[in-house]
Amino acid sequence: MSILPHAGNGKVSVPDILSRKTLRSAGSSESQNKITCLTAYDYPTARLLDEAGVDVILVGDSLGMAVLGYDSTLPVTLDDMLHHLRAVRRGTQHALLVVDMPYGSFHVSIEDSVRNAMRLVKEGGAEAVKVEGGERRLELIHRLVEAEIPVMGHVGLTPQSVNAMGGFHVQGKSMDAARQVERDARAVEAAGAFAVVLESMPRELAAQITAQLRIPTIGIGAGPDCDGQVLVFHDLVGLTEGYTPKFVRRYANLSADITRAVAEYCADVRAGQFPSDAESYHSESELRERKVKV
Ligand code: KIV
């Protein structure tokens, strides 16, 4: 039995995402065809995002920082990703479900990398995998696509390269660096990826790449001219503590709401005001007695 929901009924597929580029290029209403993507790491969040109509749900390895409390994505394992992917799978009916290949799962032989990606599809129900890196991933992306695994590329700032890049810095600012990001994006497309994430780069560069590629670009910190946008869910709803990059727009402040709710609960318990009588069960004899009294 398949663990994927049936196609149709608004189910977003890889060809649907690809066709958004075609539709946008043909001059149809831009905003209608922009691709929306958000991260999710658990069942209730996936269910809410899916019901709200997001096109693509990404089980990102940002899991490591947003949920597991690491200071980078590097410690996240394939088993971590599988565990969270399965929960997200159970909450996702319509959105395309994409999962990150975590650091170390595709830095091994091509055979082992393909085997790892297959586990995400077979055991976790992913419909596509995301792989960080450009020119260096040409062969891997090609082999994954050959194995019927759709691939979303990811170029520009690639958080798994934090040590090599010396931090989380905006990429492609100089002429040379911009040319490299362009080459990376083109390589990802040539290898057969169906979309590419452009992370943290000047909007002019992202616009140029978007205009050059036949596959959709999905931007994060790459300006408004990409074919779609992605954000980390915890950033969007204000659950991230500390520094947030300037490209994050907060649509809610859940940290404040949760802190207030928990403080109120603690105060009510301590004051003996929770639970109330109406929030308590009663014995049958007590209920009988109360009815007589009334
Ligand atoms: O891991 C992640 O969540 C990502 C997105 C921010 C693109 O790679």
PDB file of C-alpha atoms and ligand atoms in Angstrom:
ATOM      1  CA  MET A   1       0.000   0.000   0.000  1.00  0.00           C
ATOM      2  CA  SER A   2       1.293   3.468  -0.889  1.00  0.00           C
ATOM      3  CA  ILE A   3       2.113   5.890   1.926  1.00  0.00           C
ATOM      4  CA  LEU A   4       1.495   8.814  -0.442  1.00  0.00           C
ATOM      5  CA  PRO A   5      -1.915  10.434  -0.754  1.00  0.00           C
ATOM      6  CA  HIS A   6      -3.653   9.935  -4.122  1.00  0.00           C
ATOM      7  CA  ALA A   7      -2.924  12.463  -6.849  1.00  0.00           C
ATOM      8  CA  GLY A   8      -5.735  14.827  -7.804  1.00  0.00           C
ATOM      9  CA  ASN A   9      -7.917  16.861  -5.470  1.00  0.00           C
ATOM     10  CA  GLY A  10      -5.418  19.699  -5.396  1.00  0.00           C
ATOM     11  CA  LYS A  11      -2.382  17.508  -4.761  1.00  0.00           C
ATOM     12  CA  VAL A  12       0.747  19.433  -5.768  1.00  0.00           C
ATOM     13  CA  SER A  13       3.206  17.378  -7.815  1.00  0.00           C
ATOM     14  CA  VAL A  14       6.710  17.935  -9.176  1.00  0.00           C
ATOM     15  CA  PRO A  15       5.347  18.651 -12.702  1.00  0.00           C
ATOM     16  CA  ASP A  16       2.956  21.208 -11.151  1.00  0.00           C
ATOM     17  CA  ILE A  17       5.896  23.059  -9.607  1.00  0.00           C
ATOM     18  CA  LEU A  18       7.813  22.963 -12.884  1.00  0.00           C
ATOM     19  CA  SER A  19       4.782  24.254 -14.779  1.00  0.00           C
ATOM     20  CA  ARG A  20       4.622  27.325 -12.538  1.00  0.00           C
ATOM     21  CA  LYS A  21       7.773  28.513 -14.308  1.00  0.00           C
ATOM     22  CA  THR A  22       6.221  27.942 -17.692  1.00  0.00           C
ATOM     23  CA  LEU A  23       3.042  29.752 -16.657  1.00  0.00           C
ATOM     24  CA  ARG A  24       5.001  32.664 -15.232  1.00  0.00           C
ATOM     25  CA  SER A  25       7.131  32.889 -18.367  1.00  0.00           C
ATOM     26  CA  ALA A  26       4.009  32.885 -20.541  1.00  0.00           C
ATOM     27  CA  GLY A  27       2.989  36.101 -18.825  1.00  0.00           C
ATOM     28  CA  SER A  28       0.097  34.816 -16.722  1.00  0.00           C
ATOM     29  CA  SER A  29      -0.685  36.552 -13.439  1.00  0.00           C
ATOM     30  CA  GLU A  30       2.596  36.536 -11.525  1.00  0.00           C
ATOM     31  CA  SER A  31       1.254  36.379  -7.993  1.00  0.00           C
ATOM     32  CA  GLN A  32      -1.060  33.450  -8.702  1.00  0.00           C
ATOM     33  CA  ASN A  33       1.801  31.300  -9.810  1.00  0.00           C
ATOM     34  CA  LYS A  34       4.435  32.193  -7.251  1.00  0.00           C
ATOM     35  CA  ILE A  35       5.461  29.067  -5.379  1.00  0.00           C
ATOM     36  CA  THR A  36       4.998  29.089  -1.609  1.00  0.00           C
ATOM     37  CA  CYS A  37       7.213  26.880   0.530  1.00  0.00           C
ATOM     38  CA  LEU A  38       7.626  26.554   4.301  1.00  0.00           C
ATOM     39  CA  THR A  39       9.482  24.178   6.561  1.00  0.00           C
ATOM     40  CA  ALA A  40       7.733  21.750   8.924  1.00  0.00           C
ATOM     41  CA  TYR A  41       9.189  19.190  11.275  1.00  0.00           C
ATOM     42  CA  ASP A  42       6.127  17.643  12.949  1.00  0.00           C
ATOM     43  CA  TYR A  43       2.570  16.408  12.317  1.00  0.00           C
ATOM     44  CA  PRO A  44       0.476  19.322  13.662  1.00  0.00           C
ATOM     45  CA  THR A  45       2.526  21.966  11.856  1.00  0.00           C
ATOM     46  CA  ALA A  46       2.388  20.001   8.595  1.00  0.00           C
ATOM     47  CA  ARG A  47      -1.396  19.654   8.929  1.00  0.00           C
ATOM     48  CA  LEU A  48      -1.816  23.412   9.509  1.00  0.00           C
ATOM     49  CA  LEU A  49       0.463  24.409   6.623  1.00  0.00           C
ATOM     50  CA  ASP A  50      -1.241  21.936   4.314  1.00  0.00           C
ATOM     51  CA  GLU A  51      -4.713  23.178   5.264  1.00  0.00           C
ATOM     52  CA  ALA A  52      -3.572  26.780   4.766  1.00  0.00           C
ATOM     53  CA  GLY A  53      -2.624  25.893   1.188  1.00  0.00           C
ATOM     54  CA  VAL A  54       1.170  26.074   1.069  1.00  0.00           C
ATOM     55  CA  ASP A  55       2.482  24.504  -2.172  1.00  0.00           C
ATOM     56  CA  VAL A  56       5.642  22.835  -0.867  1.00  0.00           C
ATOM     57  CA  ILE A  57       6.434  21.573   2.627  1.00  0.00           C
ATOM     58  CA  LEU A  58      10.145  21.182   3.253  1.00  0.00           C
ATOM     59  CA  VAL A  59      11.441  19.032   6.080  1.00  0.00           C
ATOM     60  CA  GLY A  60      14.601  21.107   6.214  1.00  0.00           C
ATOM     61  CA  ASP A  61      17.715  20.177   8.107  1.00  0.00           C
ATOM     62  CA  SER A  62      17.138  23.568   9.766  1.00  0.00           C
ATOM     63  CA  LEU A  63      15.432  21.057  12.080  1.00  0.00           C
ATOM     64  CA  GLY A  64      18.794  20.995  13.846  1.00  0.00           C
ATOM     65  CA  MET A  65      18.660  24.670  14.788  1.00  0.00           C
ATOM     66  CA  ALA A  66      14.895  25.331  14.922  1.00  0.00           C
ATOM     67  CA  VAL A  67      13.889  22.241  16.920  1.00  0.00           C
ATOM     68  CA  LEU A  68      16.852  20.223  18.182  1.00  0.00           C
ATOM     69  CA  GLY A  69      18.815  23.129  19.688  1.00  0.00           C
ATOM     70  CA  TYR A  70      22.063  22.730  17.717  1.00  0.00           C
ATOM     71  CA  ASP A  71      23.982  25.808  16.577  1.00  0.00           C
ATOM     72  CA  SER A  72      24.319  24.528  13.012  1.00  0.00           C
ATOM     73  CA  THR A  73      22.689  21.933  10.756  1.00  0.00           C
ATOM     74  CA  LEU A  74      25.800  19.740  10.711  1.00  0.00           C
ATOM     75  CA  PRO A  75      24.907  17.306  13.547  1.00  0.00           C
ATOM     76  CA  VAL A  76      21.542  16.344  11.995  1.00  0.00           C
ATOM     77  CA  THR A  77      21.491  12.672  10.966  1.00  0.00           C
ATOM     78  CA  LEU A  78      19.587  10.730   8.332  1.00  0.00           C
ATOM     79  CA  ASP A  79      17.652   9.009  11.138  1.00  0.00           C
ATOM     80  CA  ASP A  80      16.687  12.423  12.599  1.00  0.00           C
ATOM     81  CA  MET A  81      15.372  13.454   9.179  1.00  0.00           C
ATOM     82  CA  LEU A  82      13.465  10.183   8.720  1.00  0.00           C
ATOM     83  CA  HIS A  83      11.843  10.467  12.143  1.00  0.00           C
ATOM     84  CA  HIS A  84      10.544  13.992  11.497  1.00  0.00           C
ATOM     85  CA  LEU A  85       9.738  13.326   7.828  1.00  0.00           C
ATOM     86  CA  ARG A  86       7.374  10.478   8.789  1.00  0.00           C
ATOM     87  CA  ALA A  87       5.483  12.767  11.173  1.00  0.00           C
ATOM     88  CA  VAL A  88       5.215  15.479   8.501  1.00  0.00           C
ATOM     89  CA  ARG A  89       4.113  12.869   5.928  1.00  0.00           C
ATOM     90  CA  ARG A  90       1.171  11.924   8.144  1.00  0.00           C
ATOM     91  CA  GLY A  91       0.032  15.582   8.252  1.00  0.00           C
ATOM     92  CA  THR A  92       0.485  16.370   4.546  1.00  0.00           C
ATOM     93  CA  GLN A  93      -2.276  15.709   2.031  1.00  0.00           C
ATOM     94  CA  HIS A  94      -1.905  18.302  -0.720  1.00  0.00           C
ATOM     95  CA  ALA A  95       1.505  19.984  -0.571  1.00  0.00           C
ATOM     96  CA  LEU A  96       4.546  18.553  -2.325  1.00  0.00           C
ATOM     97  CA  LEU A  97       6.718  17.002   0.374  1.00  0.00           C
ATOM     98  CA  VAL A  98      10.448  17.671   0.003  1.00  0.00           C
ATOM     99  CA  VAL A  99      13.137  16.610   2.475  1.00  0.00           C
ATOM    100  CA  ASP A 100      16.720  17.794   2.950  1.00  0.00           C
ATOM    101  CA  MET A 101      19.521  15.297   2.619  1.00  0.00           C
ATOM    102  CA  PRO A 102      21.455  16.079   5.821  1.00  0.00           C
ATOM    103  CA  TYR A 103      25.184  16.706   6.038  1.00  0.00           C
ATOM    104  CA  GLY A 104      27.126  13.456   5.591  1.00  0.00           C
ATOM    105  CA  SER A 105      24.317  11.561   3.848  1.00  0.00           C
ATOM    106  CA  PHE A 106      25.508  12.565   0.352  1.00  0.00           C
ATOM    107  CA  HIS A 107      29.188  13.279   0.973  1.00  0.00           C
ATOM    108  CA  VAL A 108      29.906   9.569   0.631  1.00  0.00           C
ATOM    109  CA  SER A 109      29.997   7.431  -2.533  1.00  0.00           C
ATOM    110  CA  ILE A 110      27.324   8.095  -5.162  1.00  0.00           C
ATOM    111  CA  GLU A 111      25.901   4.608  -4.513  1.00  0.00           C
ATOM    112  CA  ASP A 112      25.548   5.240  -0.775  1.00  0.00           C
ATOM    113  CA  SER A 113      24.125   8.717  -1.406  1.00  0.00           C
ATOM    114  CA  VAL A 114      21.449   7.309  -3.748  1.00  0.00           C
ATOM    115  CA  ARG A 115      20.682   4.587  -1.179  1.00  0.00           C
ATOM    116  CA  ASN A 116      20.263   7.240   1.527  1.00  0.00           C
ATOM    117  CA  ALA A 117      17.928   9.288  -0.678  1.00  0.00           C
ATOM    118  CA  MET A 118      15.904   6.147  -1.431  1.00  0.00           C
ATOM    119  CA  ARG A 119      15.394   5.590   2.300  1.00  0.00           C
ATOM    120  CA  LEU A 120      13.869   9.078   2.546  1.00  0.00           C
ATOM    121  CA  VAL A 121      11.467   8.178  -0.281  1.00  0.00           C
ATOM    122  CA  LYS A 122      10.671   4.570   0.681  1.00  0.00           C
ATOM    123  CA  GLU A 123      10.652   4.812   4.476  1.00  0.00           C
ATOM    124  CA  GLY A 124       9.695   8.453   4.946  1.00  0.00           C
ATOM    125  CA  GLY A 125       7.345   9.156   2.047  1.00  0.00           C
ATOM    126  CA  ALA A 126       9.315  12.087   0.600  1.00  0.00           C
ATOM    127  CA  GLU A 127       8.342  13.041  -2.948  1.00  0.00           C
ATOM    128  CA  ALA A 128      11.635  14.828  -3.623  1.00  0.00           C
ATOM    129  CA  VAL A 129      14.953  15.473  -1.901  1.00  0.00           C
ATOM    130  CA  LYS A 130      16.873  18.724  -1.560  1.00  0.00           C
ATOM    131  CA  VAL A 131      20.635  18.690  -1.975  1.00  0.00           C
ATOM    132  CA  GLU A 132      22.924  21.605  -1.075  1.00  0.00           C
ATOM    133  CA  GLY A 133      25.661  22.587  -3.531  1.00  0.00           C
ATOM    134  CA  GLY A 134      26.025  23.411  -7.224  1.00  0.00           C
ATOM    135  CA  GLU A 135      28.672  22.295  -9.703  1.00  0.00           C
ATOM    136  CA  ARG A 136      30.057  19.765  -7.219  1.00  0.00           C
ATOM    137  CA  ARG A 137      26.688  17.956  -7.094  1.00  0.00           C
ATOM    138  CA  LEU A 138      26.235  17.546 -10.856  1.00  0.00           C
ATOM    139  CA  GLU A 139      26.827  13.796 -10.932  1.00  0.00           C
ATOM    140  CA  LEU A 140      24.892  13.085  -7.749  1.00  0.00           C
ATOM    141  CA  ILE A 141      21.815  15.028  -8.878  1.00  0.00           C
ATOM    142  CA  HIS A 142      21.954  13.278 -12.249  1.00  0.00           C
ATOM    143  CA  ARG A 143      22.103   9.844 -10.589  1.00  0.00           C
ATOM    144  CA  LEU A 144      19.259  10.662  -8.204  1.00  0.00           C
ATOM    145  CA  VAL A 145      17.058  11.803 -11.071  1.00  0.00           C
ATOM    146  CA  GLU A 146      17.966   8.624 -12.974  1.00  0.00           C
ATOM    147  CA  ALA A 147      16.762   6.696  -9.932  1.00  0.00           C
ATOM    148  CA  GLU A 148      13.368   8.480 -10.219  1.00  0.00           C
ATOM    149  CA  ILE A 149      14.054  10.762  -7.255  1.00  0.00           C
ATOM    150  CA  PRO A 150      13.160  14.371  -8.055  1.00  0.00           C
ATOM    151  CA  VAL A 151      15.775  16.817  -6.775  1.00  0.00           C
ATOM    152  CA  MET A 152      15.511  20.383  -5.555  1.00  0.00           C
ATOM    153  CA  GLY A 153      18.920  22.102  -5.707  1.00  0.00           C
ATOM    154  CA  HIS A 154      20.178  24.698  -3.232  1.00  0.00           C
ATOM    155  CA  VAL A 155      22.874  27.271  -4.069  1.00  0.00           C
ATOM    156  CA  GLY A 156      24.221  30.544  -2.693  1.00  0.00           C
ATOM    157  CA  LEU A 157      24.482  30.298   1.093  1.00  0.00           C
ATOM    158  CA  THR A 158      24.471  26.582   1.820  1.00  0.00           C
ATOM    159  CA  PRO A 159      24.336  26.213   5.628  1.00  0.00           C
ATOM    160  CA  GLN A 160      26.034  22.789   5.558  1.00  0.00           C
ATOM    161  CA  SER A 161      29.151  24.614   4.267  1.00  0.00           C
ATOM    162  CA  VAL A 162      29.245  26.912   7.331  1.00  0.00           C
ATOM    163  CA  ASN A 163      32.802  25.862   8.247  1.00  0.00           C
ATOM    164  CA  ALA A 164      34.120  26.137   4.694  1.00  0.00           C
ATOM    165  CA  MET A 165      32.388  29.521   4.190  1.00  0.00           C
ATOM    166  CA  GLY A 166      33.535  30.810   7.596  1.00  0.00           C
ATOM    167  CA  GLY A 167      29.997  31.606   8.806  1.00  0.00           C
ATOM    168  CA  PHE A 168      26.533  32.344   7.481  1.00  0.00           C
ATOM    169  CA  HIS A 169      27.347  35.143   5.023  1.00  0.00           C
ATOM    170  CA  VAL A 170      25.512  36.623   2.040  1.00  0.00           C
ATOM    171  CA  GLN A 171      26.963  35.007  -1.105  1.00  0.00           C
ATOM    172  CA  GLY A 172      27.634  36.310  -4.628  1.00  0.00           C
ATOM    173  CA  LYS A 173      28.412  39.918  -3.705  1.00  0.00           C
ATOM    174  CA  SER A 174      31.543  40.341  -5.841  1.00  0.00           C
ATOM    175  CA  MET A 175      31.536  39.820  -9.608  1.00  0.00           C
ATOM    176  CA  ASP A 176      33.544  36.589  -9.333  1.00  0.00           C
ATOM    177  CA  ALA A 177      31.403  35.226  -6.531  1.00  0.00           C
ATOM    178  CA  ALA A 178      28.237  36.070  -8.470  1.00  0.00           C
ATOM    179  CA  ARG A 179      29.525  34.194 -11.538  1.00  0.00           C
ATOM    180  CA  GLN A 180      30.172  31.145  -9.348  1.00  0.00           C
ATOM    181  CA  VAL A 181      26.624  31.202  -7.941  1.00  0.00           C
ATOM    182  CA  GLU A 182      25.277  31.471 -11.512  1.00  0.00           C
ATOM    183  CA  ARG A 183      27.401  28.500 -12.613  1.00  0.00           C
ATOM    184  CA  ASP A 184      26.148  26.530  -9.630  1.00  0.00           C
ATOM    185  CA  ALA A 185      22.511  27.253 -10.461  1.00  0.00           C
ATOM    186  CA  ARG A 186      23.016  26.325 -14.107  1.00  0.00           C
ATOM    187  CA  ALA A 187      24.782  23.087 -13.114  1.00  0.00           C
ATOM    188  CA  VAL A 188      21.880  22.106 -10.865  1.00  0.00           C
ATOM    189  CA  GLU A 189      19.451  22.691 -13.738  1.00  0.00           C
ATOM    190  CA  ALA A 190      21.637  20.820 -16.235  1.00  0.00           C
ATOM    191  CA  ALA A 191      21.829  17.836 -13.875  1.00  0.00           C
ATOM    192  CA  GLY A 192      18.036  17.524 -13.922  1.00  0.00           C
ATOM    193  CA  ALA A 193      16.788  19.272 -10.762  1.00  0.00           C
ATOM    194  CA  PHE A 194      13.145  20.432 -10.960  1.00  0.00           C
ATOM    195  CA  ALA A 195      13.689  23.588  -8.848  1.00  0.00           C
ATOM    196  CA  VAL A 196      16.491  25.368  -7.019  1.00  0.00           C
ATOM    197  CA  VAL A 197      16.633  27.259  -3.737  1.00  0.00           C
ATOM    198  CA  LEU A 198      18.605  30.532  -3.955  1.00  0.00           C
ATOM    199  CA  GLU A 199      19.711  31.482  -0.447  1.00  0.00           C
ATOM    200  CA  SER A 200      21.149  34.798   0.795  1.00  0.00           C
ATOM    201  CA  MET A 201      22.344  36.674  -2.267  1.00  0.00           C
ATOM    202  CA  PRO A 202      21.800  40.105  -3.825  1.00  0.00           C
ATOM    203  CA  ARG A 203      18.311  40.368  -5.314  1.00  0.00           C
ATOM    204  CA  GLU A 204      19.798  41.471  -8.644  1.00  0.00           C
ATOM    205  CA  LEU A 205      21.769  38.230  -8.909  1.00  0.00           C
ATOM    206  CA  ALA A 206      18.734  36.111  -7.967  1.00  0.00           C
ATOM    207  CA  ALA A 207      16.628  37.971 -10.567  1.00  0.00           C
ATOM    208  CA  GLN A 208      19.256  37.311 -13.223  1.00  0.00           C
ATOM    209  CA  ILE A 209      19.445  33.599 -12.396  1.00  0.00           C
ATOM    210  CA  THR A 210      15.638  33.376 -12.314  1.00  0.00           C
ATOM    211  CA  ALA A 211      15.469  34.900 -15.784  1.00  0.00           C
ATOM    212  CA  GLN A 212      18.119  32.498 -17.130  1.00  0.00           C
ATOM    213  CA  LEU A 213      16.815  29.190 -15.778  1.00  0.00           C
ATOM    214  CA  ARG A 214      13.989  27.043 -17.139  1.00  0.00           C
ATOM    215  CA  ILE A 215      13.333  25.581 -13.680  1.00  0.00           C
ATOM    216  CA  PRO A 216      11.722  27.628 -10.888  1.00  0.00           C
ATOM    217  CA  THR A 217      13.871  29.409  -8.343  1.00  0.00           C
ATOM    218  CA  ILE A 218      12.715  29.522  -4.723  1.00  0.00           C
ATOM    219  CA  GLY A 219      14.304  32.344  -2.785  1.00  0.00           C
ATOM    220  CA  ILE A 220      15.214  32.857   0.850  1.00  0.00           C
ATOM    221  CA  GLY A 221      17.016  36.123   1.429  1.00  0.00           C
ATOM    222  CA  ALA A 222      17.232  36.479  -2.365  1.00  0.00           C
ATOM    223  CA  GLY A 223      14.676  39.204  -3.045  1.00  0.00           C
ATOM    224  CA  PRO A 224      11.211  39.257  -4.575  1.00  0.00           C
ATOM    225  CA  ASP A 225      11.997  38.300  -8.177  1.00  0.00           C
ATOM    226  CA  CYS A 226      12.358  34.549  -7.623  1.00  0.00           C
ATOM    227  CA  ASP A 227       9.619  32.193  -8.830  1.00  0.00           C
ATOM    228  CA  GLY A 228       8.754  31.362  -5.223  1.00  0.00           C
ATOM    229  CA  GLN A 229       9.730  31.982  -1.610  1.00  0.00           C
ATOM    230  CA  VAL A 230      10.641  29.759   1.321  1.00  0.00           C
ATOM    231  CA  LEU A 231      10.974  30.591   5.027  1.00  0.00           C
ATOM    232  CA  VAL A 232      11.680  28.595   8.148  1.00  0.00           C
ATOM    233  CA  PHE A 233       8.305  28.151   9.884  1.00  0.00           C
ATOM    234  CA  HIS A 234       9.709  29.019  13.330  1.00  0.00           C
ATOM    235  CA  ASP A 235      10.988  32.362  11.980  1.00  0.00           C
ATOM    236  CA  LEU A 236       7.621  33.170  10.355  1.00  0.00           C
ATOM    237  CA  VAL A 237       5.621  32.640  13.549  1.00  0.00           C
ATOM    238  CA  GLY A 238       8.158  34.157  15.953  1.00  0.00           C
ATOM    239  CA  LEU A 239       9.348  31.013  17.677  1.00  0.00           C
ATOM    240  CA  THR A 240      13.035  31.625  16.980  1.00  0.00           C
ATOM    241  CA  GLU A 241      15.080  33.155  19.763  1.00  0.00           C
ATOM    242  CA  GLY A 242      17.939  35.606  19.302  1.00  0.00           C
ATOM    243  CA  TYR A 243      19.196  36.959  15.993  1.00  0.00           C
ATOM    244  CA  THR A 244      16.975  36.715  12.928  1.00  0.00           C
ATOM    245  CA  PRO A 245      18.247  37.704   9.491  1.00  0.00           C
ATOM    246  CA  LYS A 246      16.748  40.789   7.811  1.00  0.00           C
ATOM    247  CA  PHE A 247      14.909  38.752   5.177  1.00  0.00           C
ATOM    248  CA  VAL A 248      12.645  37.164   7.817  1.00  0.00           C
ATOM    249  CA  ARG A 249       9.170  38.633   8.135  1.00  0.00           C
ATOM    250  CA  ARG A 250       7.353  37.677  11.346  1.00  0.00           C
ATOM    251  CA  TYR A 251       3.646  37.077  10.834  1.00  0.00           C
ATOM    252  CA  ALA A 252       2.996  36.117  14.476  1.00  0.00           C
ATOM    253  CA  ASN A 253       4.692  36.252  17.840  1.00  0.00           C
ATOM    254  CA  LEU A 254       4.025  32.767  19.198  1.00  0.00           C
ATOM    255  CA  SER A 255       6.897  32.937  21.713  1.00  0.00           C
ATOM    256  CA  ALA A 256       5.090  35.734  23.558  1.00  0.00           C
ATOM    257  CA  ASP A 257       1.708  33.942  23.304  1.00  0.00           C
ATOM    258  CA  ILE A 258       3.150  30.680  24.641  1.00  0.00           C
ATOM    259  CA  THR A 259       5.035  32.359  27.499  1.00  0.00           C
ATOM    260  CA  ARG A 260       1.894  34.261  28.521  1.00  0.00           C
ATOM    261  CA  ALA A 261      -0.314  31.135  28.335  1.00  0.00           C
ATOM    262  CA  VAL A 262       2.129  29.039  30.391  1.00  0.00           C
ATOM    263  CA  ALA A 263       2.535  31.800  33.015  1.00  0.00           C
ATOM    264  CA  GLU A 264      -1.281  32.089  33.333  1.00  0.00           C
ATOM    265  CA  TYR A 265      -1.615  28.304  33.682  1.00  0.00           C
ATOM    266  CA  CYS A 266       1.050  28.190  36.425  1.00  0.00           C
ATOM    267  CA  ALA A 267      -0.622  31.080  38.272  1.00  0.00           C
ATOM    268  CA  ASP A 268      -4.069  29.380  38.072  1.00  0.00           C
ATOM    269  CA  VAL A 269      -2.708  26.040  39.345  1.00  0.00           C
ATOM    270  CA  ARG A 270      -0.854  27.718  42.209  1.00  0.00           C
ATOM    271  CA  ALA A 271      -3.975  29.718  43.170  1.00  0.00           C
ATOM    272  CA  GLY A 272      -6.152  26.568  43.100  1.00  0.00           C
ATOM    273  CA  GLN A 273      -8.172  28.017  40.193  1.00  0.00           C
ATOM    274  CA  PHE A 274      -7.378  25.246  37.739  1.00  0.00           C
ATOM    275  CA  PRO A 275      -9.121  22.932  37.254  1.00  0.00           C
ATOM    276  CA  SER A 276     -12.562  24.318  38.112  1.00  0.00           C
ATOM    277  CA  ASP A 277     -15.504  22.150  39.132  1.00  0.00           C
ATOM    278  CA  ALA A 278     -16.808  22.312  35.531  1.00  0.00           C
ATOM    279  CA  GLU A 279     -13.473  20.937  34.341  1.00  0.00           C
ATOM    280  CA  SER A 280     -13.727  17.959  36.758  1.00  0.00           C
ATOM    281  CA  TYR A 281     -15.452  14.565  36.463  1.00  0.00           C
ATOM    282  CA  HIS A 282     -18.108  13.653  39.031  1.00  0.00           C
ATOM    283  CA  SER A 283     -19.367  10.376  40.474  1.00  0.00           C
ATOM    284  CA  GLU A 284     -22.875   9.193  39.450  1.00  0.00           C
ATOM    285  CA  SER A 285     -24.173   9.564  43.021  1.00  0.00           C
ATOM    286  CA  GLU A 286     -22.936  13.160  43.196  1.00  0.00           C
ATOM    287  CA  LEU A 287     -24.640  13.976  39.868  1.00  0.00           C
ATOM    288  CA  ARG A 288     -27.911  12.361  41.080  1.00  0.00           C
ATOM    289  CA  GLU A 289     -27.765  14.396  44.268  1.00  0.00           C
ATOM    290  CA  ARG A 290     -27.144  17.636  42.323  1.00  0.00           C
ATOM    291  CA  LYS A 291     -30.165  16.992  40.061  1.00  0.00           C
ATOM    292  CA  VAL A 292     -32.397  16.505  43.135  1.00  0.00           C
ATOM    293  CA  LYS A 293     -31.011  19.708  44.640  1.00  0.00           C
ATOM    294  CA  VAL A 294     -31.791  21.634  41.423  1.00  0.00           C
TER     295      VAL A 294
HETATM  296  O1  KIV B   1      16.950  23.590   5.987  1.00  0.00           O
HETATM  297  C1  KIV B   1      16.130  24.434   5.551  1.00  0.00           C
HETATM  298  O2  KIV B   1      15.122  24.753   6.182  1.00  0.00           O
HETATM  299  C2  KIV B   1      16.416  25.053   4.263  1.00  0.00           C
HETATM  300  C3  KIV B   1      15.549  26.190   3.828  1.00  0.00           C
HETATM  301  C4  KIV B   1      15.711  27.354   4.697  1.00  0.00           C
HETATM  302  C5  KIV B   1      15.740  26.510   2.406  1.00  0.00           C
HETATM  303  O3  KIV B   1      17.310  24.655   3.604  1.00  0.00           O
END
